[in-house]
Every structure is written in C-alpha cells, then in structure tokens.
C-alpha cells in the first residue's frame, strides 16, 4: 500500500530514500570496520579465537610526594606471536585482568612510565613530553612474557612509537578499539582508553582530546542524517511542484 499525504499519494522517491539510507549506513559501517581491523600476520597465521573485550582497569602512578602524576583507564588485550612447546609458531590473544594486575611507574618533568604486571607478563608504557610544544605521546612499549605454552621467554619492544598524542594538562581518549603495533610479533589492542601522563591536577583527568576513530564514529550518523534530510527535501519539493502543476491544468467553468 502506497503512503498518502492528505489525499495525494507520495511519490515512489520515498522508497528510494529508505533504500539509499540503508546502503549509506552499511557502506560507512564497513569502511570504519575496515580501518580498525587487526593487521594480518606476515606468516599468514589463522586469526586466534578472541577472548572477548577486556575489562577496563584503573591505573594511577604517584610521584615522590604521593601526588598522582599519571592516570590511565583502559582495557588491554595482548596480540602475541611466539614459538610454543612443540616448536610451532602460534598467535595468541590474551586479556589483562585488572583485579590480577599490579602496577607501578614513575614520573619526571618530561618522561612518565607505567608498568603493568600479571602472572608471567610485564607490560611497560613510556611517555615523552615536548616541553616546547607542550605535546606528549607514547614513544615506547615493551612486553616481557613467559606463558606455560611458550618454548622460551618472549620479549618485544619499540622505542620510536608515536601513539596516544595529547596536550599537556589534557587527557587522551579513545573509546573505540585501537591497535598499537609494536613489531611483527606483538601488538596491543586498547578499549575504552583514557590516559594522561602529564599535568594531572586534583587526581582528575583534564579535558579529553578524542582520537580519530571516535570522531569518525560520530561522523557516520551525521552524514547519513544530512543525506536523508536532503533527499526528503528534494522529494517533497518535487511532489509539491507536481501537485501545483496538476491543479493549474484545470480551468474554472
């Protein structure tokens, strides 16, 4: 049944709008999913079974005076490729569990470190601050691990990273899953992340600077809504013009 406005049937263009809206939404969703997909292993390993999203942990570092100098709220998932006890290369995903994770760290004027430790796993974040530009970033990640199925202890690190960029006195936030590639054998997946390694005041996060993934996620419904509004306006204008012309075709007797 064709919908009506008053006594006049709507043009078939409204059906086109609904179909186009669904197509636009699916297209944008697929594009964002593609940009956040995990990188493929160079050894073409099968993707390991995901353990589910990790629980979000709270990790604060205090300085020598007992004042909080680094704050982090995040869920963390390790993506590690290693040799197992059968001398086979395997890829494994492992979540860090906040209730089992101990943390420590240190803060200096232009460097800050957060160390997370959980049964055979040691993960170290190092941040650097440019005192001239007042910008900070995560410049180093290091993982040391010895898990029951590992043939030997595992080590991976990278001291030339440029992740989690923020401004002094503000926090960096990324609600979406974010993949921090360290090397070919290790990457770190973050979830619901908010971190501030410098300029913490009163044990509170500063104003958040959001990542591009969050901004893209918010942009999708805006674009789809704008496209729908434009199409509705065009169809209604065409309908009104057509109705006016049909009335003009009748002559008064």
JSON list of C-alpha atoms in Angstrom, two decimals:
[
{"chain": "A", "resi": 1, "resn": "UNK", "atom": "CA", "xyz": [0.00, 0.00, 0.00]},
{"chain": "A", "resi": 2, "resn": "UNK", "atom": "CA", "xyz": [1.38, 3.43, -1.03]},
{"chain": "A", "resi": 3, "resn": "UNK", "atom": "CA", "xyz": [1.53, 6.01, 1.84]},
{"chain": "A", "resi": 4, "resn": "UNK", "atom": "CA", "xyz": [-0.50, 9.22, 1.43]},
{"chain": "A", "resi": 5, "resn": "UNK", "atom": "CA", "xyz": [-0.22, 12.86, 2.46]},
{"chain": "A", "resi": 6, "resn": "UNK", "atom": "CA", "xyz": [-3.75, 14.11, 2.73]},
{"chain": "A", "resi": 7, "resn": "UNK", "atom": "CA", "xyz": [-5.47, 12.66, -0.32]},
{"chain": "A", "resi": 8, "resn": "UNK", "atom": "CA", "xyz": [-2.40, 12.66, -2.52]},
{"chain": "A", "resi": 9, "resn": "UNK", "atom": "CA", "xyz": [-0.13, 9.59, -2.72]},
{"chain": "A", "resi": 10, "resn": "UNK", "atom": "CA", "xyz": [3.56, 10.14, -2.00]},
{"chain": "A", "resi": 11, "resn": "UNK", "atom": "CA", "xyz": [5.91, 9.64, -4.92]},
{"chain": "A", "resi": 12, "resn": "UNK", "atom": "CA", "xyz": [7.92, 6.45, -5.17]},
{"chain": "A", "resi": 13, "resn": "UNK", "atom": "CA", "xyz": [11.02, 8.51, -4.28]},
{"chain": "A", "resi": 14, "resn": "UNK", "atom": "CA", "xyz": [10.43, 7.86, -0.58]},
{"chain": "A", "resi": 15, "resn": "UNK", "atom": "CA", "xyz": [11.06, 4.16, -1.15]},
{"chain": "A", "resi": 16, "resn": "UNK", "atom": "CA", "xyz": [14.33, 5.15, -2.85]},
{"chain": "A", "resi": 17, "resn": "UNK", "atom": "CA", "xyz": [15.28, 7.24, 0.22]},
{"chain": "A", "resi": 18, "resn": "UNK", "atom": "CA", "xyz": [14.85, 4.31, 2.60]},
{"chain": "A", "resi": 19, "resn": "UNK", "atom": "CA", "xyz": [16.91, 2.00, 0.37]},
{"chain": "A", "resi": 20, "resn": "UNK", "atom": "CA", "xyz": [19.62, 4.64, -0.10]},
{"chain": "A", "resi": 21, "resn": "UNK", "atom": "CA", "xyz": [19.80, 5.35, 3.65]},
{"chain": "A", "resi": 22, "resn": "UNK", "atom": "CA", "xyz": [20.34, 1.68, 4.41]},
{"chain": "A", "resi": 23, "resn": "UNK", "atom": "CA", "xyz": [23.00, 1.48, 1.70]},
{"chain": "A", "resi": 24, "resn": "UNK", "atom": "CA", "xyz": [24.81, 4.58, 3.03]},
{"chain": "A", "resi": 25, "resn": "UNK", "atom": "CA", "xyz": [24.78, 3.28, 6.60]},
{"chain": "A", "resi": 26, "resn": "UNK", "atom": "CA", "xyz": [26.09, -0.14, 5.56]},
{"chain": "A", "resi": 27, "resn": "UNK", "atom": "CA", "xyz": [28.82, 1.44, 3.42]},
{"chain": "A", "resi": 28, "resn": "UNK", "atom": "CA", "xyz": [30.07, 3.74, 6.20]},
{"chain": "A", "resi": 29, "resn": "UNK", "atom": "CA", "xyz": [29.94, 0.93, 8.77]},
{"chain": "A", "resi": 30, "resn": "UNK", "atom": "CA", "xyz": [32.02, -1.34, 6.54]},
{"chain": "A", "resi": 31, "resn": "UNK", "atom": "CA", "xyz": [34.56, 1.44, 5.93]},
{"chain": "A", "resi": 32, "resn": "UNK", "atom": "CA", "xyz": [35.10, 2.07, 9.67]},
{"chain": "A", "resi": 33, "resn": "UNK", "atom": "CA", "xyz": [35.32, -1.66, 10.36]},
{"chain": "A", "resi": 34, "resn": "UNK", "atom": "CA", "xyz": [38.00, -1.93, 7.68]},
{"chain": "A", "resi": 35, "resn": "UNK", "atom": "CA", "xyz": [40.08, 0.88, 9.23]},
{"chain": "A", "resi": 36, "resn": "UNK", "atom": "CA", "xyz": [40.00, -0.74, 12.68]},
{"chain": "A", "resi": 37, "resn": "UNK", "atom": "CA", "xyz": [40.66, -4.32, 11.58]},
{"chain": "A", "resi": 38, "resn": "UNK", "atom": "CA", "xyz": [43.65, -6.07, 13.07]},
{"chain": "A", "resi": 39, "resn": "UNK", "atom": "CA", "xyz": [46.74, -6.23, 10.84]},
{"chain": "A", "resi": 40, "resn": "UNK", "atom": "CA", "xyz": [47.34, -9.51, 9.03]},
{"chain": "A", "resi": 41, "resn": "UNK", "atom": "CA", "xyz": [50.28, -11.58, 10.19]},
{"chain": "A", "resi": 42, "resn": "UNK", "atom": "CA", "xyz": [53.12, -11.83, 7.70]},
{"chain": "A", "resi": 43, "resn": "UNK", "atom": "CA", "xyz": [53.19, -15.60, 8.32]},
{"chain": "A", "resi": 44, "resn": "UNK", "atom": "CA", "xyz": [49.50, -15.96, 7.36]},
{"chain": "A", "resi": 45, "resn": "UNK", "atom": "CA", "xyz": [48.60, -17.45, 10.73]},
{"chain": "A", "resi": 46, "resn": "UNK", "atom": "CA", "xyz": [44.98, -18.21, 11.46]},
{"chain": "A", "resi": 47, "resn": "UNK", "atom": "CA", "xyz": [43.30, -15.49, 13.50]},
{"chain": "A", "resi": 48, "resn": "UNK", "atom": "CA", "xyz": [43.15, -16.67, 17.13]},
{"chain": "A", "resi": 49, "resn": "UNK", "atom": "CA", "xyz": [39.85, -17.01, 18.91]},
{"chain": "A", "resi": 50, "resn": "UNK", "atom": "CA", "xyz": [39.02, -13.69, 20.56]},
{"chain": "A", "resi": 51, "resn": "UNK", "atom": "CA", "xyz": [38.62, -13.89, 24.36]},
{"chain": "A", "resi": 52, "resn": "UNK", "atom": "CA", "xyz": [36.08, -11.05, 24.32]},
{"chain": "A", "resi": 53, "resn": "UNK", "atom": "CA", "xyz": [36.64, -7.42, 25.21]},
{"chain": "A", "resi": 54, "resn": "UNK", "atom": "CA", "xyz": [38.90, -6.95, 28.24]},
{"chain": "A", "resi": 55, "resn": "UNK", "atom": "CA", "xyz": [37.73, -5.40, 31.48]},
{"chain": "A", "resi": 56, "resn": "UNK", "atom": "CA", "xyz": [38.67, -1.76, 31.95]},
{"chain": "A", "resi": 57, "resn": "UNK", "atom": "CA", "xyz": [41.30, -1.18, 34.62]},
{"chain": "A", "resi": 58, "resn": "UNK", "atom": "CA", "xyz": [42.26, 1.91, 36.63]},
{"chain": "A", "resi": 59, "resn": "UNK", "atom": "CA", "xyz": [45.98, 2.58, 36.93]},
{"chain": "A", "resi": 60, "resn": "UNK", "atom": "CA", "xyz": [47.43, 5.61, 38.75]},
{"chain": "A", "resi": 61, "resn": "UNK", "atom": "CA", "xyz": [51.10, 6.44, 39.29]},
{"chain": "A", "resi": 62, "resn": "UNK", "atom": "CA", "xyz": [52.20, 8.72, 42.13]},
{"chain": "A", "resi": 63, "resn": "UNK", "atom": "CA", "xyz": [55.39, 10.74, 42.43]},
{"chain": "A", "resi": 64, "resn": "UNK", "atom": "CA", "xyz": [57.79, 11.00, 45.39]},
{"chain": "A", "resi": 65, "resn": "UNK", "atom": "CA", "xyz": [55.41, 13.35, 47.24]},
{"chain": "A", "resi": 66, "resn": "UNK", "atom": "CA", "xyz": [52.46, 10.97, 46.92]},
{"chain": "A", "resi": 67, "resn": "UNK", "atom": "CA", "xyz": [50.70, 13.11, 44.29]},
{"chain": "A", "resi": 68, "resn": "UNK", "atom": "CA", "xyz": [49.08, 11.36, 41.32]},
{"chain": "A", "resi": 69, "resn": "UNK", "atom": "CA", "xyz": [51.16, 12.22, 38.25]},
{"chain": "A", "resi": 70, "resn": "UNK", "atom": "CA", "xyz": [49.85, 9.69, 35.69]},
{"chain": "A", "resi": 71, "resn": "UNK", "atom": "CA", "xyz": [46.32, 8.37, 35.25]},
{"chain": "A", "resi": 72, "resn": "UNK", "atom": "CA", "xyz": [45.14, 5.59, 32.94]},
{"chain": "A", "resi": 73, "resn": "UNK", "atom": "CA", "xyz": [41.75, 3.92, 32.45]},
{"chain": "A", "resi": 74, "resn": "UNK", "atom": "CA", "xyz": [41.75, 1.21, 29.79]},
{"chain": "A", "resi": 75, "resn": "UNK", "atom": "CA", "xyz": [41.03, -2.37, 28.78]},
{"chain": "A", "resi": 76, "resn": "UNK", "atom": "CA", "xyz": [44.07, -4.12, 27.31]},
{"chain": "A", "resi": 77, "resn": "UNK", "atom": "CA", "xyz": [44.46, -7.14, 25.03]},
{"chain": "A", "resi": 78, "resn": "UNK", "atom": "CA", "xyz": [47.83, -8.59, 24.00]},
{"chain": "A", "resi": 79, "resn": "UNK", "atom": "CA", "xyz": [48.25, -9.99, 20.48]},
{"chain": "A", "resi": 80, "resn": "UNK", "atom": "CA", "xyz": [51.43, -12.10, 20.57]},
{"chain": "A", "resi": 81, "resn": "UNK", "atom": "CA", "xyz": [53.07, -14.45, 18.04]},
{"chain": "A", "resi": 82, "resn": "UNK", "atom": "CA", "xyz": [55.57, -16.94, 19.51]},
{"chain": "A", "resi": 83, "resn": "UNK", "atom": "CA", "xyz": [57.02, -20.45, 19.38]},
{"chain": "A", "resi": 84, "resn": "UNK", "atom": "CA", "xyz": [55.14, -22.93, 21.55]},
{"chain": "A", "resi": 85, "resn": "UNK", "atom": "CA", "xyz": [56.43, -26.02, 23.33]},
{"chain": "A", "resi": 86, "resn": "UNK", "atom": "CA", "xyz": [56.01, -28.05, 20.14]},
{"chain": "A", "resi": 87, "resn": "UNK", "atom": "CA", "xyz": [58.23, -25.55, 18.29]},
{"chain": "A", "resi": 88, "resn": "UNK", "atom": "CA", "xyz": [55.28, -24.29, 16.25]},
{"chain": "A", "resi": 89, "resn": "UNK", "atom": "CA", "xyz": [54.55, -20.63, 15.58]},
{"chain": "A", "resi": 90, "resn": "UNK", "atom": "CA", "xyz": [51.24, -19.66, 17.17]},
{"chain": "A", "resi": 91, "resn": "UNK", "atom": "CA", "xyz": [49.33, -16.43, 17.65]},
{"chain": "A", "resi": 92, "resn": "UNK", "atom": "CA", "xyz": [47.50, -15.81, 20.90]},
{"chain": "A", "resi": 93, "resn": "UNK", "atom": "CA", "xyz": [45.20, -13.10, 22.24]},
{"chain": "A", "resi": 94, "resn": "UNK", "atom": "CA", "xyz": [45.29, -12.54, 25.98]},
{"chain": "A", "resi": 95, "resn": "UNK", "atom": "CA", "xyz": [43.36, -10.02, 28.05]},
{"chain": "A", "resi": 96, "resn": "UNK", "atom": "CA", "xyz": [44.88, -8.33, 31.08]},
{"chain": "A", "resi": 97, "resn": "UNK", "atom": "CA", "xyz": [42.67, -8.71, 34.16]},
{"chain": "A", "resi": 98, "resn": "UNK", "atom": "CA", "xyz": [42.69, -5.56, 36.34]},
{"chain": "A", "resi": 99, "resn": "UNK", "atom": "CA", "xyz": [41.93, -7.48, 39.55]},
{"chain": "A", "resi": 100, "resn": "UNK", "atom": "CA", "xyz": [45.04, -9.62, 38.95]},
{"chain": "A", "resi": 101, "resn": "UNK", "atom": "CA", "xyz": [47.30, -6.87, 37.59]},
{"chain": "A", "resi": 102, "resn": "UNK", "atom": "CA", "xyz": [49.76, -4.97, 39.75]},
{"chain": "A", "resi": 103, "resn": "UNK", "atom": "CA", "xyz": [51.05, -1.63, 38.55]},
{"chain": "A", "resi": 104, "resn": "UNK", "atom": "CA", "xyz": [53.82, 0.81, 39.29]},
{"chain": "A", "resi": 105, "resn": "UNK", "atom": "CA", "xyz": [55.68, 3.56, 37.46]},
{"chain": "A", "resi": 106, "resn": "UNK", "atom": "CA", "xyz": [57.44, 6.88, 37.74]},
{"chain": "A", "resi": 107, "resn": "UNK", "atom": "CA", "xyz": [57.12, 10.49, 36.59]},
{"chain": "A", "resi": 108, "resn": "UNK", "atom": "CA", "xyz": [59.75, 13.05, 35.62]},
{"chain": "A", "resi": 109, "resn": "UNK", "atom": "CA", "xyz": [59.42, 16.52, 34.11]},
{"chain": "A", "resi": 110, "resn": "UNK", "atom": "CA", "xyz": [59.38, 15.21, 30.53]},
{"chain": "A", "resi": 111, "resn": "UNK", "atom": "CA", "xyz": [59.04, 11.41, 30.87]},
{"chain": "A", "resi": 112, "resn": "UNK", "atom": "CA", "xyz": [56.49, 9.12, 32.52]},
{"chain": "A", "resi": 113, "resn": "UNK", "atom": "CA", "xyz": [56.33, 5.34, 32.83]},
{"chain": "A", "resi": 114, "resn": "UNK", "atom": "CA", "xyz": [53.54, 2.89, 33.64]},
{"chain": "A", "resi": 115, "resn": "UNK", "atom": "CA", "xyz": [54.39, -0.77, 34.32]},
{"chain": "A", "resi": 116, "resn": "UNK", "atom": "CA", "xyz": [51.70, -3.46, 34.47]},
{"chain": "A", "resi": 117, "resn": "UNK", "atom": "CA", "xyz": [52.46, -6.93, 35.87]},
{"chain": "A", "resi": 118, "resn": "UNK", "atom": "CA", "xyz": [50.29, -10.04, 35.75]},
{"chain": "A", "resi": 119, "resn": "UNK", "atom": "CA", "xyz": [51.41, -13.71, 36.14]},
{"chain": "A", "resi": 120, "resn": "UNK", "atom": "CA", "xyz": [54.32, -14.05, 33.75]},
{"chain": "A", "resi": 121, "resn": "UNK", "atom": "CA", "xyz": [53.51, -10.82, 31.89]},
{"chain": "A", "resi": 122, "resn": "UNK", "atom": "CA", "xyz": [55.25, -7.45, 32.17]},
{"chain": "A", "resi": 123, "resn": "UNK", "atom": "CA", "xyz": [54.00, -4.56, 30.03]},
{"chain": "A", "resi": 124, "resn": "UNK", "atom": "CA", "xyz": [55.71, -1.15, 30.11]},
{"chain": "A", "resi": 125, "resn": "UNK", "atom": "CA", "xyz": [54.38, 2.13, 28.68]},
{"chain": "A", "resi": 126, "resn": "UNK", "atom": "CA", "xyz": [56.76, 5.09, 28.33]},
{"chain": "A", "resi": 127, "resn": "UNK", "atom": "CA", "xyz": [55.55, 8.60, 27.51]},
{"chain": "A", "resi": 128, "resn": "UNK", "atom": "CA", "xyz": [57.59, 11.61, 26.41]},
{"chain": "A", "resi": 129, "resn": "UNK", "atom": "CA", "xyz": [56.70, 15.30, 26.68]},
{"chain": "A", "resi": 130, "resn": "UNK", "atom": "CA", "xyz": [57.98, 18.00, 24.33]},
{"chain": "A", "resi": 131, "resn": "UNK", "atom": "CA", "xyz": [58.37, 20.92, 26.72]},
{"chain": "A", "resi": 132, "resn": "UNK", "atom": "CA", "xyz": [58.45, 23.40, 23.83]},
{"chain": "A", "resi": 133, "resn": "UNK", "atom": "CA", "xyz": [55.25, 22.39, 22.02]},
{"chain": "A", "resi": 134, "resn": "UNK", "atom": "CA", "xyz": [53.56, 21.14, 25.24]},
{"chain": "A", "resi": 135, "resn": "UNK", "atom": "CA", "xyz": [52.63, 17.92, 23.44]},
{"chain": "A", "resi": 136, "resn": "UNK", "atom": "CA", "xyz": [53.10, 14.37, 24.69]},
{"chain": "A", "resi": 137, "resn": "UNK", "atom": "CA", "xyz": [52.92, 10.92, 23.11]},
{"chain": "A", "resi": 138, "resn": "UNK", "atom": "CA", "xyz": [53.53, 7.25, 23.83]},
{"chain": "A", "resi": 139, "resn": "UNK", "atom": "CA", "xyz": [57.03, 6.72, 22.48]},
{"chain": "A", "resi": 140, "resn": "UNK", "atom": "CA", "xyz": [57.79, 3.23, 23.81]},
{"chain": "A", "resi": 141, "resn": "UNK", "atom": "CA", "xyz": [56.03, -0.07, 24.53]},
{"chain": "A", "resi": 142, "resn": "UNK", "atom": "CA", "xyz": [57.78, -3.16, 25.84]},
{"chain": "A", "resi": 143, "resn": "UNK", "atom": "CA", "xyz": [56.46, -6.64, 26.63]},
{"chain": "A", "resi": 144, "resn": "UNK", "atom": "CA", "xyz": [58.21, -9.44, 28.50]},
{"chain": "A", "resi": 145, "resn": "UNK", "atom": "CA", "xyz": [56.27, -12.69, 28.94]},
{"chain": "A", "resi": 146, "resn": "UNK", "atom": "CA", "xyz": [56.73, -16.31, 29.89]},
{"chain": "A", "resi": 147, "resn": "UNK", "atom": "CA", "xyz": [53.49, -18.25, 29.45]},
{"chain": "A", "resi": 148, "resn": "UNK", "atom": "CA", "xyz": [53.03, -22.01, 30.06]},
{"chain": "A", "resi": 149, "resn": "UNK", "atom": "CA", "xyz": [52.84, -22.84, 26.34]},
{"chain": "A", "resi": 150, "resn": "UNK", "atom": "CA", "xyz": [55.88, -20.75, 25.33]},
{"chain": "A", "resi": 151, "resn": "UNK", "atom": "CA", "xyz": [59.07, -22.59, 24.36]},
{"chain": "A", "resi": 152, "resn": "UNK", "atom": "CA", "xyz": [61.11, -19.68, 25.72]},
{"chain": "A", "resi": 153, "resn": "UNK", "atom": "CA", "xyz": [60.58, -16.28, 27.28]},
{"chain": "A", "resi": 154, "resn": "UNK", "atom": "CA", "xyz": [59.18, -13.63, 24.94]},
{"chain": "A", "resi": 155, "resn": "UNK", "atom": "CA", "xyz": [60.49, -10.09, 24.53]},
{"chain": "A", "resi": 156, "resn": "UNK", "atom": "CA", "xyz": [59.30, -7.30, 22.23]},
{"chain": "A", "resi": 157, "resn": "UNK", "atom": "CA", "xyz": [59.81, -3.55, 22.36]},
{"chain": "A", "resi": 158, "resn": "UNK", "atom": "CA", "xyz": [59.77, -0.42, 20.24]},
{"chain": "A", "resi": 159, "resn": "UNK", "atom": "CA", "xyz": [61.21, 2.90, 21.43]},
{"chain": "A", "resi": 160, "resn": "UNK", "atom": "CA", "xyz": [60.23, 5.01, 18.41]},
{"chain": "A", "resi": 161, "resn": "UNK", "atom": "CA", "xyz": [56.44, 4.93, 18.57]},
{"chain": "A", "resi": 162, "resn": "UNK", "atom": "CA", "xyz": [54.10, 7.89, 18.15]},
{"chain": "A", "resi": 163, "resn": "UNK", "atom": "CA", "xyz": [50.76, 6.87, 19.69]},
{"chain": "A", "resi": 164, "resn": "UNK", "atom": "CA", "xyz": [48.29, 8.44, 22.14]},
{"chain": "A", "resi": 165, "resn": "UNK", "atom": "CA", "xyz": [49.21, 12.03, 21.29]},
{"chain": "A", "resi": 166, "resn": "UNK", "atom": "CA", "xyz": [47.87, 14.72, 23.60]},
{"chain": "A", "resi": 167, "resn": "UNK", "atom": "CA", "xyz": [48.41, 18.20, 25.03]},
{"chain": "A", "resi": 168, "resn": "UNK", "atom": "CA", "xyz": [49.94, 18.95, 28.42]},
{"chain": "A", "resi": 169, "resn": "UNK", "atom": "CA", "xyz": [47.18, 19.26, 31.03]},
{"chain": "A", "resi": 170, "resn": "UNK", "atom": "CA", "xyz": [44.67, 17.35, 28.89]},
{"chain": "A", "resi": 171, "resn": "UNK", "atom": "CA", "xyz": [43.88, 13.65, 28.59]},
{"chain": "A", "resi": 172, "resn": "UNK", "atom": "CA", "xyz": [43.85, 11.45, 25.50]},
{"chain": "A", "resi": 173, "resn": "UNK", "atom": "CA", "xyz": [40.67, 9.41, 24.96]},
{"chain": "A", "resi": 174, "resn": "UNK", "atom": "CA", "xyz": [39.73, 6.65, 22.53]},
{"chain": "A", "resi": 175, "resn": "UNK", "atom": "CA", "xyz": [36.51, 4.73, 23.20]},
{"chain": "A", "resi": 176, "resn": "UNK", "atom": "CA", "xyz": [36.83, 2.58, 20.07]},
{"chain": "A", "resi": 177, "resn": "UNK", "atom": "CA", "xyz": [39.19, -0.38, 19.85]},
{"chain": "A", "resi": 178, "resn": "UNK", "atom": "CA", "xyz": [42.63, 0.88, 18.90]},
{"chain": "A", "resi": 179, "resn": "UNK", "atom": "CA", "xyz": [45.54, -1.25, 17.67]},
{"chain": "A", "resi": 180, "resn": "UNK", "atom": "CA", "xyz": [49.04, -0.20, 18.72]},
{"chain": "A", "resi": 181, "resn": "UNK", "atom": "CA", "xyz": [51.52, -2.08, 16.52]},
{"chain": "A", "resi": 182, "resn": "UNK", "atom": "CA", "xyz": [54.88, -2.63, 18.25]},
{"chain": "A", "resi": 183, "resn": "UNK", "atom": "CA", "xyz": [56.62, -5.09, 15.93]},
{"chain": "A", "resi": 184, "resn": "UNK", "atom": "CA", "xyz": [55.80, -8.08, 13.74]},
{"chain": "A", "resi": 185, "resn": "UNK", "atom": "CA", "xyz": [55.31, -10.32, 16.79]},
{"chain": "A", "resi": 186, "resn": "UNK", "atom": "CA", "xyz": [53.41, -8.04, 19.15]},
{"chain": "A", "resi": 187, "resn": "UNK", "atom": "CA", "xyz": [50.58, -5.53, 19.03]},
{"chain": "A", "resi": 188, "resn": "UNK", "atom": "CA", "xyz": [48.42, -4.12, 21.80]},
{"chain": "A", "resi": 189, "resn": "UNK", "atom": "CA", "xyz": [44.65, -3.65, 21.48]},
{"chain": "A", "resi": 190, "resn": "UNK", "atom": "CA", "xyz": [43.16, -0.95, 23.70]},
{"chain": "A", "resi": 191, "resn": "UNK", "atom": "CA", "xyz": [39.49, -0.50, 24.64]},
{"chain": "A", "resi": 192, "resn": "UNK", "atom": "CA", "xyz": [37.74, 2.45, 26.31]},
{"chain": "A", "resi": 193, "resn": "UNK", "atom": "CA", "xyz": [41.10, 4.13, 26.83]},
{"chain": "A", "resi": 194, "resn": "UNK", "atom": "CA", "xyz": [41.70, 7.41, 28.63]},
{"chain": "A", "resi": 195, "resn": "UNK", "atom": "CA", "xyz": [45.21, 8.37, 29.71]},
{"chain": "A", "resi": 196, "resn": "UNK", "atom": "CA", "xyz": [47.02, 11.45, 31.00]},
{"chain": "A", "resi": 197, "resn": "UNK", "atom": "CA", "xyz": [50.74, 11.10, 31.73]},
{"chain": "A", "resi": 198, "resn": "UNK", "atom": "CA", "xyz": [51.48, 14.78, 32.48]},
{"chain": "A", "resi": 199, "resn": "UNK", "atom": "CA", "xyz": [49.80, 17.75, 34.14]},
{"chain": "A", "resi": 200, "resn": "UNK", "atom": "CA", "xyz": [47.33, 15.81, 36.31]},
{"chain": "A", "resi": 201, "resn": "UNK", "atom": "CA", "xyz": [45.53, 18.08, 38.78]},
{"chain": "A", "resi": 202, "resn": "UNK", "atom": "CA", "xyz": [43.48, 17.09, 41.84]},
{"chain": "A", "resi": 203, "resn": "UNK", "atom": "CA", "xyz": [43.55, 13.40, 40.80]},
{"chain": "A", "resi": 204, "resn": "UNK", "atom": "CA", "xyz": [41.23, 14.16, 37.87]},
{"chain": "A", "resi": 205, "resn": "UNK", "atom": "CA", "xyz": [41.57, 13.79, 34.12]},
{"chain": "A", "resi": 206, "resn": "UNK", "atom": "CA", "xyz": [41.92, 17.03, 32.20]},
{"chain": "A", "resi": 207, "resn": "UNK", "atom": "CA", "xyz": [39.72, 17.89, 29.23]},
{"chain": "A", "resi": 208, "resn": "UNK", "atom": "CA", "xyz": [39.69, 14.93, 26.82]},
{"chain": "A", "resi": 209, "resn": "UNK", "atom": "CA", "xyz": [41.14, 15.07, 23.32]},
{"chain": "A", "resi": 210, "resn": "UNK", "atom": "CA", "xyz": [39.38, 12.33, 21.33]},
{"chain": "A", "resi": 211, "resn": "UNK", "atom": "CA", "xyz": [41.00, 10.03, 18.81]},
{"chain": "A", "resi": 212, "resn": "UNK", "atom": "CA", "xyz": [40.16, 9.99, 15.09]},
{"chain": "A", "resi": 213, "resn": "UNK", "atom": "CA", "xyz": [38.32, 6.66, 15.43]},
{"chain": "A", "resi": 214, "resn": "UNK", "atom": "CA", "xyz": [35.82, 8.23, 17.85]},
{"chain": "A", "resi": 215, "resn": "UNK", "atom": "CA", "xyz": [35.40, 11.27, 15.60]},
{"chain": "A", "resi": 216, "resn": "UNK", "atom": "CA", "xyz": [34.73, 9.02, 12.56]},
{"chain": "A", "resi": 217, "resn": "UNK", "atom": "CA", "xyz": [32.18, 7.00, 14.56]},
{"chain": "A", "resi": 218, "resn": "UNK", "atom": "CA", "xyz": [30.28, 10.20, 15.38]},
{"chain": "A", "resi": 219, "resn": "UNK", "atom": "CA", "xyz": [30.52, 11.44, 11.79]},
{"chain": "A", "resi": 220, "resn": "UNK", "atom": "CA", "xyz": [28.67, 8.48, 10.26]},
{"chain": "A", "resi": 221, "resn": "UNK", "atom": "CA", "xyz": [25.16, 9.23, 11.63]},
{"chain": "A", "resi": 222, "resn": "UNK", "atom": "CA", "xyz": [25.66, 12.93, 10.89]},
{"chain": "A", "resi": 223, "resn": "UNK", "atom": "CA", "xyz": [26.45, 12.23, 7.22]},
{"chain": "A", "resi": 224, "resn": "UNK", "atom": "CA", "xyz": [23.61, 9.73, 6.85]},
{"chain": "A", "resi": 225, "resn": "UNK", "atom": "CA", "xyz": [21.17, 12.13, 8.53]},
{"chain": "A", "resi": 226, "resn": "UNK", "atom": "CA", "xyz": [22.24, 15.02, 6.32]},
{"chain": "A", "resi": 227, "resn": "UNK", "atom": "CA", "xyz": [21.89, 12.88, 3.18]},
{"chain": "A", "resi": 228, "resn": "UNK", "atom": "CA", "xyz": [18.41, 11.73, 4.26]},
{"chain": "A", "resi": 229, "resn": "UNK", "atom": "CA", "xyz": [17.30, 15.29, 5.03]},
{"chain": "A", "resi": 230, "resn": "UNK", "atom": "CA", "xyz": [18.46, 16.48, 1.63]},
{"chain": "A", "resi": 231, "resn": "UNK", "atom": "CA", "xyz": [16.69, 13.65, -0.19]},
{"chain": "A", "resi": 232, "resn": "UNK", "atom": "CA", "xyz": [13.45, 14.18, 1.75]},
{"chain": "A", "resi": 233, "resn": "UNK", "atom": "CA", "xyz": [13.53, 17.88, 0.89]},
{"chain": "A", "resi": 234, "resn": "UNK", "atom": "CA", "xyz": [14.10, 17.16, -2.82]},
{"chain": "A", "resi": 235, "resn": "UNK", "atom": "CA", "xyz": [11.26, 14.62, -2.99]},
{"chain": "A", "resi": 236, "resn": "UNK", "atom": "CA", "xyz": [8.82, 16.88, -1.13]},
{"chain": "A", "resi": 237, "resn": "UNK", "atom": "CA", "xyz": [9.67, 19.83, -3.38]},
{"chain": "A", "resi": 238, "resn": "UNK", "atom": "CA", "xyz": [9.14, 17.65, -6.47]},
{"chain": "A", "resi": 239, "resn": "UNK", "atom": "CA", "xyz": [5.84, 16.45, -5.02]},
{"chain": "A", "resi": 240, "resn": "UNK", "atom": "CA", "xyz": [4.60, 19.98, -4.28]},
{"chain": "A", "resi": 241, "resn": "UNK", "atom": "CA", "xyz": [5.65, 21.26, -7.71]},
{"chain": "A", "resi": 242, "resn": "UNK", "atom": "CA", "xyz": [3.90, 18.32, -9.40]},
{"chain": "A", "resi": 243, "resn": "UNK", "atom": "CA", "xyz": [0.76, 18.92, -7.34]},
{"chain": "A", "resi": 244, "resn": "UNK", "atom": "CA", "xyz": [0.75, 22.62, -8.22]},
{"chain": "A", "resi": 245, "resn": "UNK", "atom": "CA", "xyz": [1.06, 21.85, -11.90]},
{"chain": "A", "resi": 246, "resn": "UNK", "atom": "CA", "xyz": [-1.78, 19.32, -11.77]},
{"chain": "A", "resi": 247, "resn": "UNK", "atom": "CA", "xyz": [-4.08, 21.95, -10.19]},
{"chain": "A", "resi": 248, "resn": "UNK", "atom": "CA", "xyz": [-3.03, 24.51, -12.81]},
{"chain": "A", "resi": 249, "resn": "UNK", "atom": "CA", "xyz": [-4.26, 22.17, -15.54]},
{"chain": "A", "resi": 250, "resn": "UNK", "atom": "CA", "xyz": [-7.91, 22.65, -14.55]},
{"chain": "A", "resi": 251, "resn": "UNK", "atom": "CA", "xyz": [-9.90, 25.68, -15.83]},
{"chain": "A", "resi": 252, "resn": "UNK", "atom": "CA", "xyz": [-12.77, 27.30, -13.93]},
{"chain": "A", "resi": 253, "resn": "UNK", "atom": "CA", "xyz": [-16.16, 26.93, -15.72]}
]
